[in-house]
Amino acid sequence: MPLGLRKKKNKSKESSNLVENEEVDGVGGSASKSSVNGGGLPPPPASLRPKLVFHTQLAHGSPTGRIEGFTNVKELYSKIAEAFNLSPPEILFCTLNTHKIDMEKLLGGQIGLEDFIFAHIKGQKKEVEIFKAEEALGLTITDNGAGYAFIKRIKEGSVVDTVKVICVGDHIECINGKNIVGTRHYEVARMLKELPKGEAFTLKLVEPMKAFDMLEPRSRGAKPAGENKIASGRGTLRLRSKGPATVEEVPTEFEEKAVKKVDDLLESYMGIRDTELAATMVEVGRDKNNPDEFAMALDETLGDFAFPDEFVFDVWGAIGDAKQGRF
């Protein structure tokens, strides 16, 4: 859902979160050592948890800020906004270890403990009219976990590919005059799919603010291979939409392959990519014995999603293939 405006803070607090003239070269932020809370025990009180500190900048250029104390994406955006005296809704999405609009480096449900976070904020608004000549528009949609759906990939030769003003990274604000802020990516994808063929429709878009060195020809987005690779440091911070964040080991080869395959199936069936959702589905299916158990567990964990039966069966098969090392 859309984030509320934060309260105005004083100037001295802002400056305490910024590090003037700090170099960013290669690997960025540092973090204190932490370990996973073992034995299935509940997490310790916040005051006793290891303090993880991440470095961040605005992608179009800014001093370096330090952020800590967040447990999900919404809180992360609020911390970044606080460091730079912004309103949280100004942040469209974040990338890891690059200021460029690189969908392979998009921040999803995990942050490597050595990762440097670049926040992309709202830039120019634009309104475009598109004639839907084909059933498929050629868009893959994702969202930032805080209410903004945006374009992650544009298929070459598709309907949208012919409209050169539309770019990867653009936030979709309105469809035919209807504001869709706060709508999840799968709902946005469904709305676009249900637009009648042979008719024109309008999109209101907001592109990320660009620095001068980022003014370059638009990209069609990342290729699926190697998407959302996590830094291979001491571990990762797993951000969850429900429940506290946890520090975990770097994903295993099985987990990376399974998440990649499930994310591909999400794009194929639903027109979205979401590594956090894919990772949750793999986690749910890890110890299930058959598709029926898996389907029931999905309903309990992800009841908001109306997954088609065929999709659930294919996901179950993908998890099984990963376990067997078949891909």
Tab-separated table of N, CA and C in Angstrom, residues 70 80 82 106 124 126 150 181 199 212 313 324:
chain	number	residue	atom	x	y	z
A	70	PHE	N	15.997	-1.820	10.006
A	70	PHE	CA	14.796	-2.111	9.216
A	70	PHE	C	14.599	-3.616	9.127
A	80	ILE	N	15.945	5.051	4.252
A	80	ILE	CA	16.658	5.770	3.197
A	80	ILE	C	16.099	7.185	3.063
A	82	GLU	N	14.642	8.956	5.315
A	82	GLU	CA	15.049	9.733	6.479
A	82	GLU	C	16.479	10.231	6.334
A	106	LEU	N	18.369	-5.604	-9.141
A	106	LEU	CA	17.219	-5.074	-8.413
A	106	LEU	C	17.169	-5.654	-6.999
A	124	GLN	N	10.852	12.297	-14.116
A	124	GLN	CA	9.877	12.894	-15.025
A	124	GLN	C	8.613	12.046	-15.151
A	126	LYS	N	5.194	11.084	-17.445
A	126	LYS	CA	4.837	11.066	-18.868
A	126	LYS	C	3.547	10.279	-19.046
A	150	PHE	N	6.209	-1.501	-11.483
A	150	PHE	CA	6.995	-0.890	-12.551
A	150	PHE	C	7.411	-1.934	-13.571
A	181	VAL	N	-1.649	2.930	-7.801
A	181	VAL	CA	-0.666	2.914	-6.723
A	181	VAL	C	-1.216	2.069	-5.576
A	199	GLU	N	-8.041	-1.773	-29.431
A	199	GLU	CA	-8.404	-0.460	-28.900
A	199	GLU	C	-7.178	0.212	-28.289
A	212	PHE	N	23.439	12.661	-15.266
A	212	PHE	CA	23.860	12.908	-16.645
A	212	PHE	C	24.495	11.671	-17.273
A	313	PHE	N	1.294	-27.038	-10.110
A	313	PHE	CA	1.886	-28.333	-10.456
A	313	PHE	C	3.267	-28.143	-11.095
A	324	GLN	N	16.692	-32.869	-7.450
A	324	GLN	CA	17.351	-33.973	-8.137
A	324	GLN	C	18.536	-33.524	-8.983
